[in-house]
Coordinates of C-alpha atoms and ligand atoms in Angstrom, one line a residue:
M60 CA -8.5 3.7 12.7
K61 CA -7.8 5.3 15.4
I62 CA -5.3 8.0 16.8
D63 CA -6.1 9.4 20.5
G64 CA -9.7 8.1 20.3
K65 CA -10.4 10.2 16.8
A66 CA -11.0 8.2 14.0
Y67 CA -9.1 9.2 11.0
R68 CA -8.7 8.1 7.1
T69 CA -5.5 8.7 4.8
I70 CA -7.0 10.9 3.0
W71 CA -10.5 13.7 2.7
V72 CA -12.3 16.1 2.0
A73 CA -11.4 19.0 4.2
N74 CA -13.9 21.4 5.9
D75 CA -14.1 23.9 3.0
G76 CA -15.6 20.9 0.9
W77 CA -13.3 20.9 -1.7
S78 CA -9.5 20.9 -0.6
V79 CA -8.2 17.2 0.0
E80 CA -6.2 16.8 3.6
I81 CA -3.6 13.5 3.6
I82 CA -1.3 12.9 6.9
D83 CA 2.0 13.3 5.8
Q84 CA 3.7 10.1 6.0
T85 CA 7.3 11.8 5.9
L86 CA 7.4 13.0 9.3
L87 CA 6.1 9.7 11.2
P88 CA 7.1 8.2 13.9
H89 CA 8.0 11.4 15.0
R90 CA 5.5 13.7 13.8
F91 CA 2.2 13.0 12.9
E92 CA 0.5 16.4 10.6
T93 CA -1.9 16.1 8.3
L94 CA -1.2 18.3 5.1
R95 CA -3.9 20.5 2.7
L96 CA -3.9 19.2 -0.6
A97 CA -5.6 22.1 -2.7
T98 CA -3.8 21.9 -6.5
A99 CA -3.1 18.6 -8.5
D100 CA 0.6 19.6 -8.9
Q101 CA 0.3 19.3 -4.9
A102 CA -1.2 15.4 -5.2
A103 CA 2.1 14.8 -7.8
H104 CA 4.3 16.1 -5.5
A105 CA 2.5 14.4 -2.7
I106 CA 2.7 11.5 -4.6
K107 CA 5.9 11.8 -5.7
S108 CA 7.7 12.9 -2.3
M109 CA 6.1 9.9 -0.2
Q110 CA 4.1 12.0 1.8
V111 CA 1.0 9.5 0.6
R112 CA 2.3 6.4 -0.1
G113 CA 1.3 2.4 -0.8
A114 CA -0.4 0.8 -3.6
P115 CA -4.2 1.6 -2.6
L116 CA -3.3 5.6 -1.3
I117 CA -1.8 6.9 -4.1
G118 CA -4.5 5.8 -6.6
A119 CA -6.8 7.9 -4.6
T120 CA -4.6 10.5 -4.0
A121 CA -4.6 10.2 -7.9
A122 CA -8.4 10.0 -8.2
Y123 CA -8.6 13.3 -5.6
G124 CA -5.8 15.0 -7.8
I125 CA -8.1 14.1 -10.6
A126 CA -10.8 16.0 -8.8
L127 CA -8.3 19.0 -8.1
A128 CA -7.4 19.5 -11.7
M129 CA -11.7 20.0 -12.8
R130 CA -11.6 22.3 -10.7
A131 CA -8.9 24.7 -11.8
D132 CA -10.2 23.8 -15.4
P133 CA -12.8 21.1 -16.7
S134 CA -11.8 20.6 -20.4
D135 CA -10.5 18.0 -22.2
E136 CA -7.1 19.4 -22.1
A137 CA -6.7 19.5 -18.5
L138 CA -8.2 15.9 -17.8
E139 CA -6.1 14.4 -20.2
K140 CA -2.6 16.9 -18.7
A141 CA -3.4 15.9 -15.3
H142 CA -3.8 12.3 -16.0
A143 CA -0.2 12.1 -17.5
M144 CA 1.1 14.2 -15.1
L145 CA -0.3 11.8 -12.1
L146 CA 0.5 9.0 -13.5
A147 CA 3.9 9.9 -13.8
T148 CA 4.6 9.8 -10.2
R149 CA 5.4 6.5 -9.4
P150 CA 5.7 3.4 -12.4
T151 CA 5.3 0.1 -10.2
A152 CA 1.7 -0.2 -8.5
I153 CA -0.9 -0.6 -10.5
N154 CA -3.5 1.2 -8.7
L155 CA -2.8 4.4 -10.2
R156 CA -3.0 4.0 -13.2
W157 CA -5.9 1.9 -12.4
A158 CA -7.6 4.9 -10.5
L159 CA -7.3 7.6 -13.3
D160 CA -8.1 5.6 -15.6
D161 CA -11.6 4.9 -14.2
M162 CA -11.8 8.9 -13.1
R163 CA -10.9 9.7 -16.9
A164 CA -13.8 7.2 -18.0
H165 CA -15.8 8.4 -15.4
L166 CA -15.1 11.8 -17.0
R167 CA -14.7 11.8 -20.5
N168 CA -18.7 11.6 -21.5
R169 CA -20.0 14.7 -19.5
K170 CA -20.1 18.0 -19.9
R171 CA -17.5 20.4 -18.4
E172 CA -20.2 21.8 -16.4
E173 CA -21.2 18.5 -14.9
R174 CA -17.2 17.2 -14.6
V175 CA -16.3 18.8 -10.8
A176 CA -18.7 16.7 -9.0
A177 CA -18.4 14.4 -10.7
A178 CA -14.6 14.7 -10.5
Y179 CA -15.4 14.6 -6.3
T180 CA -18.8 11.7 -5.8
R181 CA -15.9 9.4 -8.0
A182 CA -13.2 10.1 -5.7
A183 CA -15.3 9.5 -2.3
E184 CA -16.1 6.5 -3.9
I185 CA -12.8 4.8 -5.1
C186 CA -12.2 5.8 -1.5
D187 CA -15.4 3.9 -0.1
E188 CA -14.9 0.9 -2.1
D189 CA -11.1 0.8 -0.5
V190 CA -12.5 0.8 2.8
A191 CA -15.0 -1.9 2.3
T192 CA -12.5 -3.9 -0.2
N193 CA -10.0 -3.8 2.7
E194 CA -12.7 -4.9 5.6
A195 CA -13.6 -8.0 2.9
I196 CA -9.8 -8.7 2.6
G197 CA -9.5 -8.7 6.7
R198 CA -12.6 -10.8 7.2
H199 CA -11.1 -13.6 4.3
G200 CA -7.2 -13.6 6.3
L201 CA -9.0 -13.6 9.6
A202 CA -9.7 -17.3 8.8
L203 CA -6.0 -18.0 7.8
I204 CA -4.7 -16.6 10.9
E205 CA -7.2 -18.7 12.8
K206 CA -6.3 -21.8 10.9
A207 CA -2.7 -20.8 12.0
A208 CA -3.9 -20.7 15.9
A209 CA -5.8 -23.3 16.0
G210 CA -4.1 -25.4 18.4
K211 CA -1.4 -23.4 19.0
K212 CA 0.2 -22.9 22.2
G213 CA 1.3 -18.9 22.8
P214 CA 0.6 -16.0 20.2
V215 CA 1.0 -16.5 16.3
N216 CA 4.0 -15.2 14.8
I217 CA 2.9 -13.5 12.5
L218 CA 5.8 -11.6 9.7
T219 CA 5.4 -8.8 7.7
H220 CA 7.0 -7.0 5.4
C221 CA 7.1 -2.4 4.4
N222 CA 3.6 -1.6 5.1
A223 CA 0.9 -2.6 3.6
G224 CA -1.6 -1.7 6.8
W225 CA -4.2 1.8 6.8
L226 CA -1.7 4.2 6.1
A227 CA -1.0 2.4 2.7
C228 CA -4.7 2.5 1.8
V229 CA -7.5 4.9 2.8
D230 CA -8.7 2.3 5.9
W231 CA -7.8 -0.8 7.4
G232 CA -5.2 -2.0 5.6
T233 CA -4.7 -5.0 3.2
A234 CA -2.3 -7.3 4.4
L235 CA -2.7 -6.0 8.1
A236 CA -6.6 -5.3 7.9
P237 CA -6.7 -9.3 8.9
I238 CA -4.1 -8.9 11.7
Y239 CA -6.3 -6.0 13.1
M240 CA -9.6 -8.5 13.0
A241 CA -7.4 -11.1 15.0
H242 CA -6.3 -9.3 17.5
D243 CA -9.8 -7.2 17.8
K244 CA -11.0 -10.7 18.2
G245 CA -9.0 -11.8 21.1
I246 CA -6.6 -14.1 19.1
P247 CA -3.2 -13.3 20.8
L248 CA -0.7 -12.6 18.2
H249 CA 3.1 -11.1 18.0
V250 CA 4.1 -9.5 14.5
W251 CA 8.1 -9.2 13.5
V252 CA 7.9 -6.0 11.8
D253 CA 10.4 -5.6 8.6
E254 CA 12.9 -2.6 8.8
T255 CA 12.0 -2.3 5.1
R256 CA 15.1 0.0 4.8
P257 CA 15.4 2.0 3.0
R258 CA 13.0 4.3 3.6
N259 CA 12.2 2.0 6.8
Q260 CA 7.9 1.8 6.2
G261 CA 8.6 -1.1 8.6
A262 CA 9.9 0.5 11.2
S263 CA 8.2 3.7 10.9
L264 CA 4.8 2.9 10.1
T265 CA 3.9 -0.2 10.1
A266 CA 5.4 -0.6 13.6
W267 CA 3.5 2.9 14.6
E268 CA 0.2 1.8 13.5
L269 CA 0.5 -1.1 14.7
G270 CA 1.8 -0.1 17.7
R271 CA -1.8 2.8 18.4
H272 CA -3.4 -0.1 18.0
G273 CA -2.3 -2.5 20.3
V274 CA -0.8 -5.2 18.7
T275 CA 2.1 -6.6 19.8
H276 CA 5.3 -6.3 18.2
K277 CA 8.9 -6.3 17.2
V278 CA 10.4 -4.5 14.5
I279 CA 13.2 -6.3 12.9
V280 CA 16.6 -6.1 10.6
D281 CA 15.3 -6.9 7.2
N282 CA 18.1 -9.9 7.1
A283 CA 16.1 -11.5 10.3
G284 CA 13.5 -12.8 8.7
G285 CA 15.0 -16.3 7.8
H286 CA 17.2 -16.9 10.8
L287 CA 14.0 -16.7 12.5
M288 CA 11.7 -19.3 10.2
Q289 CA 14.8 -22.4 10.9
H290 CA 13.8 -21.1 14.4
G291 CA 10.4 -22.0 14.1
L292 CA 9.7 -18.2 15.4
V293 CA 7.4 -17.4 12.5
D294 CA 3.9 -19.0 11.8
L295 CA 3.1 -17.2 8.6
C296 CA 4.2 -14.3 6.4
I297 CA 1.7 -11.8 5.4
V298 CA 2.2 -9.1 2.8
G299 CA 1.1 -6.7 0.7
T300 CA 1.2 -5.5 -3.3
D301 CA 1.7 -3.0 -5.7
R302 CA 0.8 -5.4 -9.0
T303 CA 0.0 -9.0 -9.3
T304 CA 0.1 -10.1 -12.8
R305 CA -1.8 -12.7 -14.5
N306 CA 0.1 -15.9 -13.6
G307 CA -0.1 -14.8 -9.5
D308 CA 3.4 -13.3 -9.5
V309 CA 3.5 -10.5 -7.2
C310 CA 5.5 -7.6 -7.1
N311 CA 6.4 -5.7 -3.7
K312 CA 8.8 -3.9 -1.7
I313 CA 12.2 -4.4 -2.2
G314 CA 13.0 -7.8 0.0
T315 CA 9.8 -9.2 -0.2
Y316 CA 11.3 -12.5 -2.8
L317 CA 14.2 -12.8 -0.2
K318 CA 11.3 -14.0 2.9
A319 CA 9.6 -15.5 -0.2
L320 CA 12.1 -18.1 -0.4
A321 CA 13.1 -18.0 3.0
A322 CA 9.2 -19.2 4.1
H323 CA 9.3 -21.3 0.8
D324 CA 12.3 -23.3 2.7
N325 CA 11.4 -23.7 6.3
G326 CA 7.5 -24.4 5.2
V327 CA 6.2 -21.2 6.4
P328 CA 3.2 -20.1 4.6
F329 CA 3.7 -16.6 2.4
Y330 CA 0.1 -15.1 1.8
V331 CA 0.0 -11.9 0.0
A332 CA -2.8 -9.6 0.5
L333 CA -4.5 -8.1 -2.7
P334 CA -7.9 -5.5 -3.7
H335 CA -8.8 -6.2 -7.3
S336 CA -7.4 -2.7 -8.5
T337 CA -4.2 -4.3 -7.9
I338 CA -4.7 -6.8 -10.7
D339 CA -2.4 -5.9 -13.8
W340 CA -4.9 -8.6 -16.1
T341 CA -2.4 -7.1 -19.3
L342 CA 0.4 -8.7 -18.0
A343 CA 1.3 -12.2 -18.5
S344 CA 4.2 -12.9 -15.8
G345 CA 5.9 -10.5 -13.1
K346 CA 8.9 -10.3 -15.5
D347 CA 7.2 -7.0 -16.9
I348 CA 6.8 -4.8 -14.6
P349 CA 8.9 -1.9 -14.3
I350 CA 10.7 -1.5 -11.1
E351 CA 10.7 1.8 -9.3
E352 CA 14.3 3.6 -9.0
R353 CA 14.5 6.1 -7.2
D354 CA 17.2 8.6 -5.6
P355 CA 20.7 6.4 -4.0
A356 CA 20.5 9.2 -1.4
E357 CA 17.5 6.8 0.3
V358 CA 20.3 3.9 0.7
T359 CA 23.4 6.4 1.2
A360 CA 21.5 8.6 4.1
I361 CA 19.2 8.0 6.9
Q362 CA 16.3 9.4 9.0
G363 CA 15.7 9.6 12.3
R364 CA 15.1 11.6 15.5
M365 CA 18.1 12.7 17.5
K366 CA 18.1 12.9 21.5
D367 CA 16.9 16.5 21.3
G368 CA 13.9 15.9 19.9
T369 CA 14.5 17.1 16.2
V370 CA 14.4 14.7 13.5
A371 CA 17.7 15.0 11.9
T372 CA 19.3 13.0 8.4
I373 CA 22.7 11.0 8.7
S374 CA 25.5 9.9 6.2
L375 CA 25.5 6.1 6.7
T376 CA 28.2 5.3 3.6
P377 CA 31.9 6.4 2.6
E378 CA 31.6 9.7 0.2
A379 CA 32.6 8.3 -2.4
S380 CA 30.9 5.5 -2.5
G381 CA 27.9 5.0 -5.0
A382 CA 24.1 3.2 -4.2
A383 CA 21.5 1.3 -6.2
N384 CA 17.9 1.8 -4.9
Y385 CA 15.2 -0.1 -6.6
G386 CA 12.3 0.2 -4.8
F387 CA 10.8 -3.5 -5.4
D388 CA 11.1 -6.7 -6.7
V389 CA 8.8 -9.5 -8.3
T390 CA 8.4 -12.7 -6.3
P391 CA 7.5 -15.9 -8.6
A392 CA 3.6 -17.1 -7.8
R393 CA 5.0 -20.8 -6.6
L394 CA 6.8 -19.2 -3.6
V395 CA 3.4 -17.8 -2.7
S396 CA 0.5 -20.1 -0.6
A397 CA -2.3 -18.2 -1.6
L398 CA -3.4 -14.9 -2.5
V399 CA -6.4 -12.8 -0.5
T400 CA -8.7 -10.8 -1.9
E401 CA -11.7 -9.0 -1.3
R402 CA -13.9 -12.1 -3.2
G403 CA -11.9 -14.7 -0.6
S404 CA -8.4 -16.5 -0.8
C405 CA -7.1 -18.5 -3.7
P406 CA -3.9 -19.8 -5.7
A407 CA -1.5 -17.4 -7.2
S408 CA -1.9 -18.7 -10.6
E409 CA -4.5 -17.4 -13.6
A410 CA -6.8 -20.4 -13.1
G411 CA -6.9 -19.3 -9.1
L412 CA -7.7 -15.8 -9.6
L413 CA -9.8 -16.3 -12.7
S414 CA -11.9 -18.5 -10.3
L415 CA -12.5 -15.9 -7.7
Y416 CA -12.8 -13.1 -10.9
P417 CA -14.5 -15.1 -13.9
E418 CA -15.6 -12.1 -15.6
R419 CA -11.8 -11.6 -16.5
K420 CA -11.4 -14.8 -18.8
K421 CA -10.3 -14.3 -21.8
K422 CA -12.9 -14.6 -24.8
Ligands
MRU639 O1 7.2 2.6 -1.8 P1 5.6 2.2 -1.4 O2 5.6 2.8 0.8 O3 4.7 3.3 -1.6 O4 5.5 0.6 -1.5 C1 4.5 -0.4 -0.5 C2 4.5 -1.2 -0.7 O5 5.1 -1.7 -1.4 C3 3.0 -2.1 -0.1 O6 3.8 -3.1 0.6 C4 1.9 -2.1 -1.0 O7 1.8 -0.7 -1.6 C5 1.1 -2.8 -0.6 S1 0.1 -1.4 0.1 C6 -1.5 -2.4 0.9

């Protein structure tokens, strides 16, 4: 996507030909800065501290983390160590394991002297595949927006949660790709952006992305969606996912489940956009997905820009109050109107997923 006329991805190899650059997402929307990663440790830190975040992007960053590890030491031991270290950064998004297992499988049977080049090539392929996949998701999701637009006076009102845009991926985004395509096609749109406490990925990242692309939007507090749906102000919801299980259950940023319940109660379609790398074929249902618990300080404090332009963190709660910080929740498949993948849309069920990915049928 373009920022001030310049095309960016969220991760790329620097001009030196080996270090890796990212956009530091902890500084958005107040500052746009890029950051150089030169070691696997730095890649792990970027994922853990959420300088990069979003399921596909943490997978891509981990892939480059393996390439950086191989550059330092292409041994089997170093490969296993980097795989384990990067895997331990965040527990919920399955794309992380998918990318790391893919890298390891590509490197394991190669000679040591071939491993560095092979690792960079495969990491670049993972990034390119992510872009192509998301573009395809965008095309399939566009059809759903076109359906909502047919015969409607005024803009299509779409609600989204968290950030499943290009910042969460290498480019395009999953849930936001159809929105960008519909906007580019001239379909009148308006997006309700859930702020997405505690880290405000909606207010900070989705709103920034949409604004840069010229998509009309409004940020709403996380509790507003139900009210808007009751008053006919939402035509459809579309969100991303960090892990979708074999039966179509969807794990996504905390609060997604409540939006799906409200959508169900109000007859609003609730779509989930995802690439194949987000499907965990090993889990029969969402109840076994590990849910990340993060620092309670993300709940008790908030970051923002002061009037003088400085960015500061301020306390919200009484000093003695504890806080719980669950990062994700599971939306049962029965509340999902359709899954939108790079191969098309399907019902949120094992049969639906297998109709698009028949190679996953158990033999
Ligand atoms: O904690 P985050 O910011 O990494 O969570 C991101 C989300 O929950 C996204 O909705 C999900 O990764 C889908 S991104 C295409």
